[in-house]
PDB file of C-alpha atoms in Angstrom:
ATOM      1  CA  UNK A   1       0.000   0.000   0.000  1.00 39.00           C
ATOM      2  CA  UNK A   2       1.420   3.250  -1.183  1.00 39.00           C
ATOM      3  CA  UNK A   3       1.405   6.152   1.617  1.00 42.00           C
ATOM      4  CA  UNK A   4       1.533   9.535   0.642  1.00 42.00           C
ATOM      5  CA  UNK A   5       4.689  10.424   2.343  1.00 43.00           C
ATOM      6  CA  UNK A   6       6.691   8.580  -0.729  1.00 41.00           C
ATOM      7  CA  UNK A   7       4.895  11.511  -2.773  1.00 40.00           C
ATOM      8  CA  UNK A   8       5.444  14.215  -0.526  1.00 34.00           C
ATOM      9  CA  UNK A   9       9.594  13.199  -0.604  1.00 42.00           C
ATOM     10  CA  UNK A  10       9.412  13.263  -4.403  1.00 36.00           C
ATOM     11  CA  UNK A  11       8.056  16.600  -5.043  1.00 35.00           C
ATOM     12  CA  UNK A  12      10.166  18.444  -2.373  1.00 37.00           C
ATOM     13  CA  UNK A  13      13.190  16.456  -4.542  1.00 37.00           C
ATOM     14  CA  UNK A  14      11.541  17.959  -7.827  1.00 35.00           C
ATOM     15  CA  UNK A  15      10.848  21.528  -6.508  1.00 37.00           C
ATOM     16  CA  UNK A  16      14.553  21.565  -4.923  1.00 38.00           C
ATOM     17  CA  UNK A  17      15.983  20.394  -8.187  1.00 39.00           C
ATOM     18  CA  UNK A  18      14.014  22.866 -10.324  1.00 36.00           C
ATOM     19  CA  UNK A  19      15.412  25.671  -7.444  1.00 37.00           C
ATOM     20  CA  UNK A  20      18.903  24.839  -8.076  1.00 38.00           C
ATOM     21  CA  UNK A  21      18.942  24.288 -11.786  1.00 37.00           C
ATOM     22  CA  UNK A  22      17.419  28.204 -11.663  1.00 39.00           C
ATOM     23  CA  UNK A  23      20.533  29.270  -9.871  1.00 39.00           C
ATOM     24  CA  UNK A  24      22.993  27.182 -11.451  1.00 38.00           C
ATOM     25  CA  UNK A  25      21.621  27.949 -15.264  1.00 37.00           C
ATOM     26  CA  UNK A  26      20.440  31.743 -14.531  1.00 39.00           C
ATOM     27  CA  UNK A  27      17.468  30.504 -15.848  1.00 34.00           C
ATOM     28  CA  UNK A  28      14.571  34.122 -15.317  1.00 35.00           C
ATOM     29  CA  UNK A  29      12.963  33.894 -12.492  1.00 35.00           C
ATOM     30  CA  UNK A  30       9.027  33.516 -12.356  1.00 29.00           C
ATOM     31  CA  UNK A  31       9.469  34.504  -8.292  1.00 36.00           C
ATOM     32  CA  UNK A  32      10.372  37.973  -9.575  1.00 41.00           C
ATOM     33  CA  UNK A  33       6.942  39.998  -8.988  1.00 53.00           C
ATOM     34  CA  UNK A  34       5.566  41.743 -11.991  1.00 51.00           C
ATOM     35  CA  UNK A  35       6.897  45.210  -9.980  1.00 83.00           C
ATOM     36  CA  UNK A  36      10.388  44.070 -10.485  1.00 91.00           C
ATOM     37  CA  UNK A  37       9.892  42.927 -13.969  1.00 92.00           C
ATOM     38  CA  UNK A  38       8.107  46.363 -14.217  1.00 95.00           C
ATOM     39  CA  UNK A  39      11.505  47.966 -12.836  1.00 96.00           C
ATOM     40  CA  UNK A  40      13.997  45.824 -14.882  1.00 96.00           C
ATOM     41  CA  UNK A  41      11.478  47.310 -18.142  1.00 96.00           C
ATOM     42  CA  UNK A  42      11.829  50.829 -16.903  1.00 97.00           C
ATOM     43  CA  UNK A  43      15.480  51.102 -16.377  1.00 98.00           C
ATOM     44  CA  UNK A  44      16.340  49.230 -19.746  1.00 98.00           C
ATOM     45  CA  UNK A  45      13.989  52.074 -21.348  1.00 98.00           C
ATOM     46  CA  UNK A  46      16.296  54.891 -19.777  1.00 98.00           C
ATOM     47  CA  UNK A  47      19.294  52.930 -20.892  1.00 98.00           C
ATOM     48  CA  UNK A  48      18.500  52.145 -24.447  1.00 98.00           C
ATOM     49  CA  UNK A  49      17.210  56.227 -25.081  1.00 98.00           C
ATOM     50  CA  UNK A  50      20.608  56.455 -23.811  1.00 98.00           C
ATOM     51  CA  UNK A  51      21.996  54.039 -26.501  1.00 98.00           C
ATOM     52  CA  UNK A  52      22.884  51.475 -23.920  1.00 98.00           C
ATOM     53  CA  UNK A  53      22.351  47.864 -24.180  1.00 97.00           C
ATOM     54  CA  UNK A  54      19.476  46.312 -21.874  1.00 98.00           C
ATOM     55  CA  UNK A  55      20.198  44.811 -18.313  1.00 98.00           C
ATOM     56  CA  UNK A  56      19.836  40.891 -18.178  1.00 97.00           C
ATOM     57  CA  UNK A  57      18.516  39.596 -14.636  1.00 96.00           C
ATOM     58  CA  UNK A  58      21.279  38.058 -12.963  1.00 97.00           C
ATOM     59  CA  UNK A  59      19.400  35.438 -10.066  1.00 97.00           C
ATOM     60  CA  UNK A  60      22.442  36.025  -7.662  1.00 97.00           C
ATOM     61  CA  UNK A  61      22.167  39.847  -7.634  1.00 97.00           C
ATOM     62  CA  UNK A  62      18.741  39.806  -7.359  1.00 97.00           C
ATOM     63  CA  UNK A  63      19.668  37.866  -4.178  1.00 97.00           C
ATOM     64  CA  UNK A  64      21.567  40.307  -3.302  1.00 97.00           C
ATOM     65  CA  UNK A  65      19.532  43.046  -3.782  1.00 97.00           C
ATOM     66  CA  UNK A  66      16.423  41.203  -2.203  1.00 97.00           C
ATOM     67  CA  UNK A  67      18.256  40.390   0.959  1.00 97.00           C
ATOM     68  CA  UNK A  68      19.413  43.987   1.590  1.00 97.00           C
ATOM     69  CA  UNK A  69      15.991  45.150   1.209  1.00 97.00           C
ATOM     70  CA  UNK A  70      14.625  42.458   3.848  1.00 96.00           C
ATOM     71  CA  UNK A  71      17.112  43.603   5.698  1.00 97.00           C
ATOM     72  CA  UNK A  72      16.896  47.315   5.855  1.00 97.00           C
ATOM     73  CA  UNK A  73      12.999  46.475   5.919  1.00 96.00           C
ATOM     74  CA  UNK A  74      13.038  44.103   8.913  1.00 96.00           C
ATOM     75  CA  UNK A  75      15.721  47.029  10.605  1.00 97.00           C
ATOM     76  CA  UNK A  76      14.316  49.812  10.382  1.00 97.00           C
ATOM     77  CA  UNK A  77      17.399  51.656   8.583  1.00 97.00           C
ATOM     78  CA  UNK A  78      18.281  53.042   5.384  1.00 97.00           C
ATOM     79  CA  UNK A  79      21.910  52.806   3.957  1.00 97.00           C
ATOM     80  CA  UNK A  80      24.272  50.920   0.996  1.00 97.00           C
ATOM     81  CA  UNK A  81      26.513  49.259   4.623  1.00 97.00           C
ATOM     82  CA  UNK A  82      24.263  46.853   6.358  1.00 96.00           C
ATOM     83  CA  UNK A  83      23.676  46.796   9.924  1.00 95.00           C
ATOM     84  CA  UNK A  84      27.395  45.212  10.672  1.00 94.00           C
ATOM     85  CA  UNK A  85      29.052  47.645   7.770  1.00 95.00           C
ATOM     86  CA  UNK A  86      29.491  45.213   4.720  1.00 96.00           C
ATOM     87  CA  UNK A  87      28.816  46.907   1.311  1.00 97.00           C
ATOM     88  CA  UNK A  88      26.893  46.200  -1.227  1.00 96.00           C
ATOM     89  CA  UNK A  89      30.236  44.671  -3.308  1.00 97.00           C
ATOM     90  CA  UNK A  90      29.998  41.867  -0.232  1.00 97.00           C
ATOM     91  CA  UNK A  91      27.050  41.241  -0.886  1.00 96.00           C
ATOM     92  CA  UNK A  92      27.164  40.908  -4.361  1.00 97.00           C
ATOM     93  CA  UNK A  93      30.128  38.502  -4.024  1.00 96.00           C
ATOM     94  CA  UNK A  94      28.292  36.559  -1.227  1.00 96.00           C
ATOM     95  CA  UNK A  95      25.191  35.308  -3.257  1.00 96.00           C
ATOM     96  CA  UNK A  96      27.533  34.056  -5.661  1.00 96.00           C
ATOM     97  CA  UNK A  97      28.144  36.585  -8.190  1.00 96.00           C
ATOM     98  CA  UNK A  98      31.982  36.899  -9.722  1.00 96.00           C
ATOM     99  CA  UNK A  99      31.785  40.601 -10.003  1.00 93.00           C
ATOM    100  CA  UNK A 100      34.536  42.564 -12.390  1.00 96.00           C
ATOM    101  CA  UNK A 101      32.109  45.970 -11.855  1.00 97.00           C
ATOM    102  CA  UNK A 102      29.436  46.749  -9.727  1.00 97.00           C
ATOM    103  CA  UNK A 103      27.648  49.329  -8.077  1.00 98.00           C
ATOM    104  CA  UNK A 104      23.804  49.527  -6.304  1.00 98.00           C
ATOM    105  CA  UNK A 105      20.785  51.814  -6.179  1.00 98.00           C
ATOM    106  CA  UNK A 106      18.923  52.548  -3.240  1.00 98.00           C
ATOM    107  CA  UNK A 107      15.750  53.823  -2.290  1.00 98.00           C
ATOM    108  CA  UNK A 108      13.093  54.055   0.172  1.00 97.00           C
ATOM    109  CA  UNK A 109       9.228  55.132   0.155  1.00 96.00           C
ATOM    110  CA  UNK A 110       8.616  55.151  -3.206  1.00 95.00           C
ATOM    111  CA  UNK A 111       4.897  52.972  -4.230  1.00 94.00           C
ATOM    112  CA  UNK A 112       5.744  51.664  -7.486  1.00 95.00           C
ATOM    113  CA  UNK A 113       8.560  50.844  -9.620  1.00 96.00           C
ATOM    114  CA  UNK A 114       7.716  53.925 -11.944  1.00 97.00           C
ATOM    115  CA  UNK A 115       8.233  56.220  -8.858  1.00 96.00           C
ATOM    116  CA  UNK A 116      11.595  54.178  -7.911  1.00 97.00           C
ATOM    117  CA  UNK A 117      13.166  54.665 -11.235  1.00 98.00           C
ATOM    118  CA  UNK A 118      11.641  58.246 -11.686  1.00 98.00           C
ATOM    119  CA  UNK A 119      13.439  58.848  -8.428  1.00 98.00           C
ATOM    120  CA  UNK A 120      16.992  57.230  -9.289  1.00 98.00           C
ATOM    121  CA  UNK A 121      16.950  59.233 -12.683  1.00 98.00           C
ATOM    122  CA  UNK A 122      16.595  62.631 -10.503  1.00 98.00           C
ATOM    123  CA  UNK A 123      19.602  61.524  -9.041  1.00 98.00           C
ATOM    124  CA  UNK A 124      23.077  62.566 -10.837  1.00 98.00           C
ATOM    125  CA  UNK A 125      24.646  59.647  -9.251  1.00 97.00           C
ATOM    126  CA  UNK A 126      21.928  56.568  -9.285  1.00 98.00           C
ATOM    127  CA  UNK A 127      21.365  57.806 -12.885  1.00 98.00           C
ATOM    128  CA  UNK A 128      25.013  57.431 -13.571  1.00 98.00           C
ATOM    129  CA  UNK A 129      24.915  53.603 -12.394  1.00 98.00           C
ATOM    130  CA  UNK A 130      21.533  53.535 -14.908  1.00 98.00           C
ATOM    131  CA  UNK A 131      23.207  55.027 -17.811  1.00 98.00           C
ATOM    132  CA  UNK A 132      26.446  52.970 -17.335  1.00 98.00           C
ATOM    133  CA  UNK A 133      26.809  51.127 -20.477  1.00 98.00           C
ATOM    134  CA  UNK A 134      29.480  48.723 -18.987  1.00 98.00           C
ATOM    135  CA  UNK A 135      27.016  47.078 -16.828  1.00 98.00           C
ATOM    136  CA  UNK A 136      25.061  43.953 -18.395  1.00 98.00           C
ATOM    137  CA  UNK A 137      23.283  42.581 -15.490  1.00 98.00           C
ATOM    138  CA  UNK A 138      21.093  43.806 -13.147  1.00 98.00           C
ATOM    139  CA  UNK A 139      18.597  42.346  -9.754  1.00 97.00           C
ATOM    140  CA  UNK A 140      16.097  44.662  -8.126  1.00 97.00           C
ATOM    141  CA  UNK A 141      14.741  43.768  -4.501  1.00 96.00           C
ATOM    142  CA  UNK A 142      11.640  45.205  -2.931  1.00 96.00           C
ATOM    143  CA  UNK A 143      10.623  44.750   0.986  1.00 96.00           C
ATOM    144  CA  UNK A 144       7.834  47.072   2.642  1.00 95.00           C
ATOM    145  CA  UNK A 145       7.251  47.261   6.633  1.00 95.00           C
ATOM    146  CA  UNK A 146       4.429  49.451   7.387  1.00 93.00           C
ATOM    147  CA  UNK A 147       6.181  49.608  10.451  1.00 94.00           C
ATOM    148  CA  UNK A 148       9.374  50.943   9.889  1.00 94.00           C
ATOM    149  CA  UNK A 149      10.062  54.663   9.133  1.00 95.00           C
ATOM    150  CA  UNK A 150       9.889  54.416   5.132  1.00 96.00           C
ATOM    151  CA  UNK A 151       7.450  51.577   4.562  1.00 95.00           C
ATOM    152  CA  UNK A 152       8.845  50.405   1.162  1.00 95.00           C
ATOM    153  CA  UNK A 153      12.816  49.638   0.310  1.00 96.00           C
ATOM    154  CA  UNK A 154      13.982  49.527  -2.865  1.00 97.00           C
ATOM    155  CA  UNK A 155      17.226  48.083  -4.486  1.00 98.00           C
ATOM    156  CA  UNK A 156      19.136  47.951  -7.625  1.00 98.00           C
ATOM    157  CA  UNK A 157      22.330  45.960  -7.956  1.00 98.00           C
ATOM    158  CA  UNK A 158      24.249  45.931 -11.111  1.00 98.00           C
ATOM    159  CA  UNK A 159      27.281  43.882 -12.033  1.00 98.00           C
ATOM    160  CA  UNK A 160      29.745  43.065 -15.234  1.00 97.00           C
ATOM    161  CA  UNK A 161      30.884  39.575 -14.380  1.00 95.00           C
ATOM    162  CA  UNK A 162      34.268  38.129 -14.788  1.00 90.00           C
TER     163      UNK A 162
END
């Protein structure tokens, strides 16, 4: 008689094996929400008026950029160090990513991703990391705490591998 904790083993084996293969084989994420699809869109707009060539999502800056965003979200604080001072090159490195260039957006309170990017284009320097044509991946991370001081978190990490 089959019991259906045989079944229950095979698809946590599937699902874990369909997890890794993602990482390993930067296959797109579906987990990315429309809003940071919506974000990748918007900044590869700016960069192609700007004659640059579009951002690919890269899974382990995405990590990245998610985790810093839990992070500052869960925290309560707004900065590029985290909470013990590592940078947002750390970070990068940390999830995985062999980084030759890289460099990160921030942003807090903004509701949408046309807001976020809006905002980093008023900015001389998050527009320069935008407009950087060397770049050729990017992963965006949104968090929100209605309790903390900003609500939402935004960020942007961008990387040239090596």
């Amino acid at each position: 008689m089959l019991t259906a904790r045989p079944r229950v083993q095979l698809s946590v084996l599937v699902m874990s094996i369909l997890l890794l293969a993602s990482f390993v084989f930067g296959i797109p994420q579906a987990a990315a929400s429309p809003d940071l699809n919506r974000g990748i869109e918007l900044t590869n707009e700016q960069r192609q008026a700007a004659g640059c060539p579009n951002l690919l999502w890269n899974p382990a800056l995405g990590a990245a950029a998610q985790r810093h965003a839990d992070d500052m979200a869960a925290h309560n604080y707004f900065s590029h160090n985290s909470r013990s001072g590592v940078n947002f090159a750390a970070r990068i490195r940390s999830a995985g990513y062999r980084l030759r260039l890289a460099a990160e957006n921030i942003a807090a309170g903004q509701q949408s991703p046309e807001e976020v990017v809006a905002t980093w284009m008023a900015s001389p320097s998050h527009r320069a990391n935008i407009l950087n044509c060397r770049f050729r991946h990017v992963g965006i991370g949104f968090s929100s705490n209605d309790g903390s001081s900003f609500g939402t978190y935004w960020v942007q990490t961008f990387g040239t591998s090596r």
